[in-house]
Coordinates of C-alpha atoms in Angstrom, one line a residue:
M267 CA -6.8 -8.0 -25.6
N268 CA -8.3 -4.8 -26.9
A269 CA -7.8 -1.9 -24.6
K270 CA -11.4 -0.7 -24.9
D271 CA -12.6 -4.2 -23.7
I272 CA -10.4 -4.3 -20.6
I273 CA -12.1 -4.8 -17.3
Y274 CA -9.5 -3.3 -14.9
L275 CA -9.5 -5.1 -11.5
D276 CA -6.0 -4.1 -10.4
A277 CA -6.6 -0.8 -8.6
N278 CA -4.3 -1.9 -5.8
A279 CA -1.4 -1.8 -8.2
T280 CA -2.1 1.6 -9.7
T281 CA -5.0 3.8 -10.8
P282 CA -5.4 6.2 -13.7
M283 CA -5.1 9.9 -13.0
A284 CA -8.5 11.4 -12.5
A285 CA -9.8 13.8 -15.1
E286 CA -9.9 16.6 -12.5
V287 CA -6.3 15.8 -11.5
Q288 CA -5.1 15.9 -15.1
E289 CA -6.6 19.3 -15.6
V290 CA -4.7 20.6 -12.5
V291 CA -1.5 19.1 -13.8
K292 CA -1.9 20.7 -17.2
D293 CA -2.6 24.0 -15.6
A294 CA 0.5 23.9 -13.4
M295 CA 2.6 22.8 -16.4
A296 CA 1.4 25.9 -18.3
N297 CA 1.4 28.4 -15.5
A298 CA 3.7 27.3 -12.7
W299 CA 6.8 26.2 -14.6
G300 CA 9.1 28.4 -12.6
N301 CA 11.6 27.1 -10.1
V302 CA 9.9 27.0 -6.6
S303 CA 13.2 28.2 -5.0
S304 CA 13.6 31.2 -7.2
S305 CA 12.8 34.6 -5.7
N306 CA 11.2 36.0 -8.9
V307 CA 7.6 36.2 -9.8
L308 CA 7.6 32.8 -11.6
G309 CA 9.1 31.1 -8.6
H310 CA 6.5 32.7 -6.3
E311 CA 3.8 31.4 -8.6
A312 CA 5.2 27.9 -8.6
K313 CA 5.5 28.0 -4.8
R314 CA 1.9 29.0 -4.5
Y315 CA 0.9 25.8 -6.3
V316 CA 3.1 23.7 -4.1
E317 CA 1.9 25.2 -0.9
R318 CA -1.8 24.8 -1.9
A319 CA -1.1 21.1 -2.6
R320 CA 0.5 20.9 0.8
K321 CA -2.6 22.2 2.5
Q322 CA -4.8 19.8 0.5
T323 CA -2.7 16.8 1.3
A324 CA -2.6 17.7 5.0
S325 CA -6.4 18.3 5.1
M326 CA -7.1 14.9 3.7
I327 CA -5.4 13.2 6.7
Q328 CA -6.3 15.9 9.3
A329 CA -2.7 17.1 9.6
K330 CA -1.0 20.5 9.5
P331 CA 0.6 21.7 6.2
G332 CA 3.9 22.0 7.9
E333 CA 3.9 18.3 8.7
I334 CA 3.9 17.3 5.0
V335 CA 7.0 16.6 2.9
F336 CA 6.7 15.8 -0.8
T337 CA 8.6 12.8 -2.1
S338 CA 9.0 10.8 -5.3
G339 CA 6.6 8.1 -4.0
G340 CA 6.0 5.4 -1.4
T341 CA 9.4 3.8 -1.6
E342 CA 11.3 7.0 -0.9
S343 CA 8.9 8.0 1.9
N344 CA 9.4 4.6 3.6
C345 CA 13.1 4.5 3.0
T346 CA 13.5 8.0 4.4
I347 CA 12.0 6.9 7.7
L348 CA 14.2 3.8 8.0
H349 CA 17.2 5.9 7.0
T350 CA 16.3 8.4 9.7
F351 CA 16.3 6.0 12.5
A352 CA 19.4 4.1 11.5
K353 CA 21.2 7.5 11.5
V354 CA 19.6 9.2 14.4
H355 CA 20.2 6.3 16.8
R356 CA 23.9 6.3 15.9
M357 CA 24.0 10.0 16.7
K358 CA 22.3 9.7 20.1
G359 CA 24.1 9.9 23.4
G360 CA 27.2 11.8 22.3
G361 CA 28.4 9.3 19.8
D362 CA 26.7 6.2 20.9
I363 CA 27.1 3.8 17.9
S364 CA 25.0 0.9 19.3
V365 CA 22.9 -0.8 16.7
P366 CA 19.3 0.4 16.6
H367 CA 16.3 -2.1 16.7
I368 CA 13.3 -1.8 14.4
I369 CA 10.1 -3.8 14.6
T370 CA 7.9 -4.5 11.6
S371 CA 5.5 -7.2 10.4
N372 CA 6.1 -10.2 8.1
I373 CA 3.5 -9.0 5.6
E374 CA 5.0 -5.5 4.7
H375 CA 5.5 -4.2 1.2
D376 CA 8.9 -4.7 -0.3
S377 CA 9.7 -1.0 0.1
V378 CA 9.8 -1.7 3.9
Q379 CA 10.8 -5.3 4.0
K380 CA 13.8 -5.2 1.6
P381 CA 15.5 -2.1 3.0
L382 CA 15.2 -3.6 6.5
E383 CA 16.6 -6.9 5.4
Q384 CA 19.5 -5.0 3.8
M385 CA 20.1 -2.9 6.9
H386 CA 20.1 -6.1 9.1
R387 CA 22.7 -7.7 6.8
D388 CA 24.9 -4.6 6.8
G389 CA 24.8 -4.3 10.5
Q390 CA 23.0 -1.0 10.4
A391 CA 20.0 -2.2 12.4
H392 CA 18.6 -5.3 14.2
V393 CA 15.1 -6.1 12.8
T394 CA 12.3 -8.2 14.3
F395 CA 9.6 -9.3 11.8
V396 CA 6.5 -10.0 14.0
Q397 CA 4.3 -12.7 12.5
V398 CA 0.7 -11.9 11.8
D399 CA -2.0 -14.0 13.4
K400 CA -3.0 -16.9 11.1
T401 CA -6.7 -16.4 11.8
S402 CA -7.1 -12.7 11.7
H403 CA -4.2 -12.1 9.3
A404 CA -3.3 -9.0 11.4
V405 CA -0.6 -8.3 13.9
R406 CA -1.4 -8.7 17.6
V407 CA -0.7 -5.7 19.7
A408 CA 0.7 -7.9 22.5
D409 CA 3.2 -9.5 20.1
V410 CA 4.5 -6.1 18.9
L411 CA 4.9 -4.8 22.4
E412 CA 6.7 -8.0 23.5
A413 CA 9.3 -7.5 20.7
I414 CA 10.4 -4.1 22.1
R415 CA 14.0 -4.0 23.4
P416 CA 16.0 -1.3 25.2
N417 CA 17.4 -0.2 21.8
T418 CA 14.1 -0.2 19.9
V419 CA 13.7 3.1 18.1
L420 CA 11.0 2.5 15.5
I421 CA 7.9 0.3 14.8
T422 CA 6.6 0.3 11.3
I423 CA 3.4 -1.5 10.4
M424 CA 1.3 -1.0 7.2
L425 CA -2.2 0.4 7.6
A426 CA -3.7 -2.1 5.2
N427 CA -2.2 -5.0 3.3
N428 CA -2.0 -4.7 -0.4
E429 CA -2.8 -8.3 -1.2
T430 CA -5.4 -9.4 1.4
G431 CA -6.8 -6.0 2.1
V432 CA -6.7 -6.7 5.9
I433 CA -6.6 -3.5 8.0
Q434 CA -4.1 -3.6 10.7
P435 CA -4.8 -2.4 14.3
I436 CA -2.8 0.8 14.0
K437 CA -4.9 2.9 16.4
D438 CA -4.6 0.2 19.1
L439 CA -0.9 -0.1 18.5
S440 CA -0.4 3.7 18.7
Q441 CA -2.2 3.8 22.0
A442 CA -0.1 0.9 23.3
I443 CA 3.2 2.5 22.2
Q444 CA 2.2 5.8 23.8
N445 CA 1.5 4.0 27.0
Y446 CA 4.9 2.3 26.8
N447 CA 6.7 5.6 26.1
Q448 CA 5.1 7.2 29.2
S449 CA 6.8 4.6 31.4
S450 CA 10.1 4.3 29.5
E451 CA 13.2 6.4 29.2
N452 CA 13.6 5.4 25.6
R453 CA 10.9 6.8 23.1
V454 CA 9.7 4.4 20.4
Y455 CA 8.4 6.1 17.3
F456 CA 5.6 4.7 15.1
H457 CA 5.3 4.7 11.3
S458 CA 2.6 3.4 9.1
D459 CA 2.6 2.9 5.3
A460 CA -0.9 4.0 4.3
A461 CA -0.3 3.5 0.5
Q462 CA -3.2 1.0 0.1
A463 CA -5.6 2.6 2.5
I464 CA -5.8 6.2 1.4
G465 CA -8.6 6.7 -1.1
K466 CA -10.5 3.6 0.0
I467 CA -11.2 4.3 3.7
R468 CA -11.0 7.5 5.8
V469 CA -7.5 8.0 7.1
S470 CA -6.9 10.5 10.0
V471 CA -3.5 10.8 11.6
E472 CA -5.3 12.3 14.7
D473 CA -7.4 9.1 15.0
L474 CA -4.5 6.8 14.2
G475 CA -2.0 8.5 16.5
V476 CA 1.0 7.7 14.4
D477 CA 4.2 9.7 14.2
Y478 CA 4.8 9.1 10.5
L479 CA 2.5 8.2 7.6
T480 CA 3.3 7.3 4.0
I481 CA 1.1 8.7 1.2
V482 CA 1.2 7.4 -2.4
G483 CA -0.6 9.4 -5.1
H484 CA -1.0 6.8 -7.9
K485 CA -3.0 4.5 -5.6
F486 CA -5.8 7.0 -5.4
Y487 CA -6.1 8.5 -8.9
G488 CA -3.2 10.9 -8.4
P489 CA 0.2 11.2 -10.1
R490 CA 3.1 8.9 -9.4
I491 CA 4.6 10.9 -6.5
G492 CA 4.1 10.7 -2.8
A493 CA 4.3 12.5 0.5
L494 CA 5.4 11.8 4.1
Y495 CA 3.5 13.0 7.1
V496 CA 5.7 13.8 10.1
R497 CA 4.1 14.7 13.4
N498 CA 5.0 18.2 14.6
L499 CA 7.9 18.3 12.1
E500 CA 8.3 22.1 12.4
V501 CA 9.0 21.9 16.2
G502 CA 11.3 18.9 15.8
D503 CA 9.1 16.5 17.8
C504 CA 9.8 13.6 15.4
P505 CA 13.2 13.4 13.7
L506 CA 13.6 13.4 10.0
E507 CA 16.9 13.0 8.1
P508 CA 17.1 13.4 4.3
I509 CA 18.3 10.4 2.3
F510 CA 20.4 12.8 0.2
V511 CA 21.3 16.4 0.4
G512 CA 21.5 19.1 -2.2
G513 CA 19.9 22.5 -2.7
G514 CA 17.8 22.4 0.5
Q515 CA 14.4 22.0 -1.1
E516 CA 11.4 21.0 1.1
R517 CA 12.9 22.7 4.1
H518 CA 16.1 20.7 3.6
Y519 CA 14.2 17.4 4.1
R520 CA 14.1 16.4 0.5
A521 CA 16.7 17.8 -1.9
G522 CA 15.9 18.2 -5.6
T523 CA 13.9 20.8 -7.5
E524 CA 10.2 20.3 -6.8
N525 CA 8.1 18.6 -9.4
T526 CA 5.5 21.4 -9.3
A527 CA 2.9 20.0 -11.7
M528 CA 2.9 16.5 -10.1
I529 CA 2.7 18.0 -6.6
A530 CA -0.3 20.2 -7.7
G531 CA -1.9 17.0 -9.1
L532 CA -1.3 15.2 -5.8
G533 CA -3.0 18.0 -3.9
A534 CA -6.0 17.8 -6.3
A535 CA -6.3 14.0 -5.8
C536 CA -6.1 14.5 -2.0
E537 CA -8.9 17.0 -2.2
L538 CA -11.1 14.6 -4.2
V539 CA -10.6 12.0 -1.5
A540 CA -11.3 14.4 1.3
T541 CA -14.6 15.5 -0.3
N542 CA -15.8 12.1 -1.6
I543 CA -14.3 9.3 0.5
Q544 CA -17.7 8.1 1.8
T545 CA -19.1 7.8 -1.7
Y546 CA -15.9 6.1 -3.0
Q547 CA -15.9 3.6 -0.1
L548 CA -19.5 2.6 -0.5
H549 CA -19.3 2.2 -4.2
M550 CA -16.2 0.0 -4.0
Q551 CA -17.6 -2.1 -1.2
T552 CA -20.8 -2.7 -3.0
L553 CA -19.0 -3.9 -6.1
R554 CA -16.5 -6.0 -4.1
D555 CA -19.3 -7.7 -2.4
Q556 CA -21.1 -8.3 -5.7
L557 CA -17.9 -9.8 -7.1
E558 CA -17.5 -12.2 -4.2
E559 CA -21.1 -13.3 -4.3
E560 CA -21.1 -13.9 -8.0
L561 CA -17.8 -15.8 -7.9
S562 CA -19.1 -18.0 -5.1
V563 CA -22.1 -19.0 -7.2
A564 CA -20.2 -19.4 -10.5
L565 CA -17.3 -21.4 -9.2
K566 CA -19.2 -23.3 -6.5
S567 CA -18.3 -26.7 -8.2
H568 CA -14.6 -25.9 -8.0
G569 CA -14.7 -24.5 -4.4
I570 CA -13.2 -21.2 -3.6
T571 CA -11.8 -19.4 -0.5
F572 CA -11.6 -15.7 0.1
N573 CA -8.2 -15.0 1.6
G574 CA -8.2 -12.3 4.3
R575 CA -12.0 -12.4 4.8
N576 CA -12.7 -13.2 8.4
S577 CA -14.7 -12.1 11.3
L578 CA -11.8 -10.8 13.3
S579 CA -10.4 -8.1 11.0
E580 CA -11.7 -5.4 8.7
R581 CA -10.7 -5.4 5.1
L582 CA -10.4 -2.6 2.5
P583 CA -13.7 -2.2 0.7
N584 CA -12.2 -2.8 -2.7
T585 CA -10.1 -5.9 -2.3
C586 CA -11.0 -9.5 -3.1
N587 CA -8.2 -12.2 -2.8
V588 CA -9.7 -15.4 -4.0
S589 CA -8.3 -18.9 -4.4
I590 CA -9.8 -21.7 -6.5
V591 CA -9.5 -24.7 -4.3
S592 CA -9.9 -27.7 -6.6
G593 CA -7.7 -28.5 -9.6
A594 CA -4.4 -27.0 -10.9
F595 CA -5.8 -23.5 -11.4
N596 CA -2.7 -21.5 -10.9
G597 CA -3.7 -17.9 -10.4
R598 CA -1.3 -16.5 -13.1
T599 CA -2.5 -19.1 -15.6
V600 CA -6.2 -18.1 -15.0
L601 CA -5.4 -14.5 -15.7
E602 CA -3.4 -15.4 -18.8
N603 CA -6.5 -17.2 -20.1
C604 CA -8.9 -14.3 -19.4
E605 CA -9.9 -12.2 -22.4
M606 CA -10.9 -9.1 -20.6
V607 CA -9.9 -9.1 -16.9
V608 CA -6.7 -7.4 -16.0
A609 CA -5.7 -8.2 -12.4
S610 CA -2.8 -9.5 -10.3
V611 CA -1.9 -12.6 -8.3
G612 CA -0.2 -10.5 -5.6
A613 CA 1.8 -7.2 -5.4
A614 CA 2.5 -5.6 -8.8
C615 CA 6.2 -5.5 -8.0
H616 CA 6.2 -9.4 -7.9
S617 CA 4.6 -9.7 -11.4
K618 CA 7.7 -11.5 -12.7
A619 CA 7.8 -14.1 -9.9
G620 CA 6.3 -16.8 -12.1
S621 CA 3.9 -19.3 -10.3
K622 CA 5.6 -18.9 -6.9
A623 CA 3.2 -18.6 -4.1
S624 CA 2.7 -15.2 -2.5
A625 CA 4.9 -14.8 0.5
V626 CA 2.3 -12.5 2.1
L627 CA -0.4 -15.2 1.8
L628 CA 1.9 -17.8 3.2
A629 CA 2.8 -15.6 6.1
S630 CA -0.9 -15.0 6.7
G631 CA -1.5 -18.7 7.1
I632 CA -3.0 -19.4 3.7
P633 CA -2.1 -23.0 2.6
Y634 CA 0.5 -23.3 -0.1
E635 CA -1.8 -24.7 -2.8
S636 CA -4.4 -21.9 -2.1
A637 CA -1.7 -19.3 -2.2
C638 CA -0.5 -20.6 -5.6
N639 CA -4.1 -20.4 -6.9
A640 CA -4.9 -17.0 -5.7
L641 CA -6.1 -14.0 -7.7
R642 CA -6.0 -10.5 -6.3
L643 CA -9.0 -8.6 -7.7
S644 CA -9.2 -4.9 -6.7
V645 CA -12.0 -2.7 -7.9
G646 CA -11.8 1.1 -8.3
R647 CA -14.0 4.1 -8.4
E648 CA -14.9 3.7 -12.0
T649 CA -15.7 0.0 -11.9
T650 CA -19.3 -0.8 -12.8
S651 CA -21.7 -3.5 -11.8
Q652 CA -21.9 -4.6 -15.4
Q653 CA -18.1 -5.0 -15.5
I654 CA -18.2 -7.2 -12.4
S655 CA -20.7 -9.6 -13.9
A656 CA -18.7 -9.7 -17.2
A657 CA -15.5 -10.3 -15.2
V658 CA -16.9 -13.2 -13.4
I659 CA -18.0 -14.8 -16.7
D660 CA -14.5 -14.1 -18.1
I661 CA -12.8 -15.8 -15.2
C662 CA -15.2 -18.7 -15.4
N663 CA -14.5 -19.1 -19.1
A664 CA -10.7 -19.1 -18.3
V665 CA -11.1 -21.8 -15.7
H666 CA -13.2 -23.8 -18.1
S667 CA -10.6 -23.4 -20.9
I668 CA -7.8 -24.6 -18.5
N669 CA -9.9 -27.5 -17.4
Q670 CA -10.5 -28.6 -21.0
S671 CA -6.8 -28.4 -21.8
L672 CA -5.9 -30.4 -18.7
N673 CA -8.5 -33.1 -19.6
V674 CA -7.2 -33.2 -23.2
S675 CA -3.7 -33.6 -21.9
A676 CA -4.7 -36.4 -19.6
D677 CA -6.6 -38.2 -22.4
F678 CA -3.5 -37.9 -24.6
H679 CA -1.2 -39.4 -22.0
T680 CA -3.7 -42.1 -21.3
N681 CA -3.9 -43.1 -25.0
D682 CA -0.1 -42.8 -25.3
N683 CA 0.3 -45.4 -22.6
H684 CA -1.7 -47.9 -24.8
L685 CA 0.5 -47.4 -27.9

């Protein structure tokens, strides 16, 4: 596959750094290379870049700059929150070492699911994985509330699923949790991983009402670092414990010399989103709808289903998860036979999972065969209408090629039986 001929439909996995972001990164590398913690003129200049990025990041989600902590990415942000509540609960009540309880969903990204499974095995936390509704593919608020126990300290639910694109009812959950906290002696905190949502839909922490929010730069044309929003962090309203300690950077919440250039790039990417989100969203939704319409026509004889598309839930405007119903059209095999399309069958971190069905799709109620045959096609800001039409042809050609090879194989075995 020639790089210039690639049709990139894997924006949920990662995105290229925007040209405007690259320029800011280059500028910071040239002019802000001092140590942010240094008290000299070079340190002050580097700190100026970092604090500008902090304001830009906060502005994107309607937060205050002091509520933003820069991290290496989504995994660190998510793990910092989980670590915080495993530790803080043990410290509560003058040495109370009772095991904390954390609630999440059964469709979370591995950076939430795997650490929680490990914490449960190690006895650091009890964890409840609330099942999503098999029709809406979203969690039900009532199910989450029903899972709360006296030792529940944290609820963590992603804002939008990275495979189906289904947007979870975070605002409704926040309101329900706030109502619970008003009548309970034990406060339950709420975190949402917004990695897949930011840059595709408008995200406001004031609207959502969450205590914590995870931000991941490379999902919205920024660098591969991240940030963590913590409500009223400067006054200690929401606890935050560092995973590791060191020189006290990021107000002692994230040790390690700041990656000034990448932080500056993240700020620039956030400013692009804040300024252009409506344009981005409309563009991606138009192309996603075109993709689904053309696939429906082109693969009508095979039968297709769109996983996550239902009348009960909203979806990200860029995400199409499609299964070819008839035949042995394993999603991975289809992509391997495409000449131009670059996409995924699920989360990028599962790319070596072979032909195994997506656990997220199965948890969402998608039948096993459909889950095995699924393609995750996610458009980006730079995707064009012409590329969409070419991608549909490429996918159809791949299906035809597979179909031919299967028929040849069947004919061979039939003839072989007559030898």
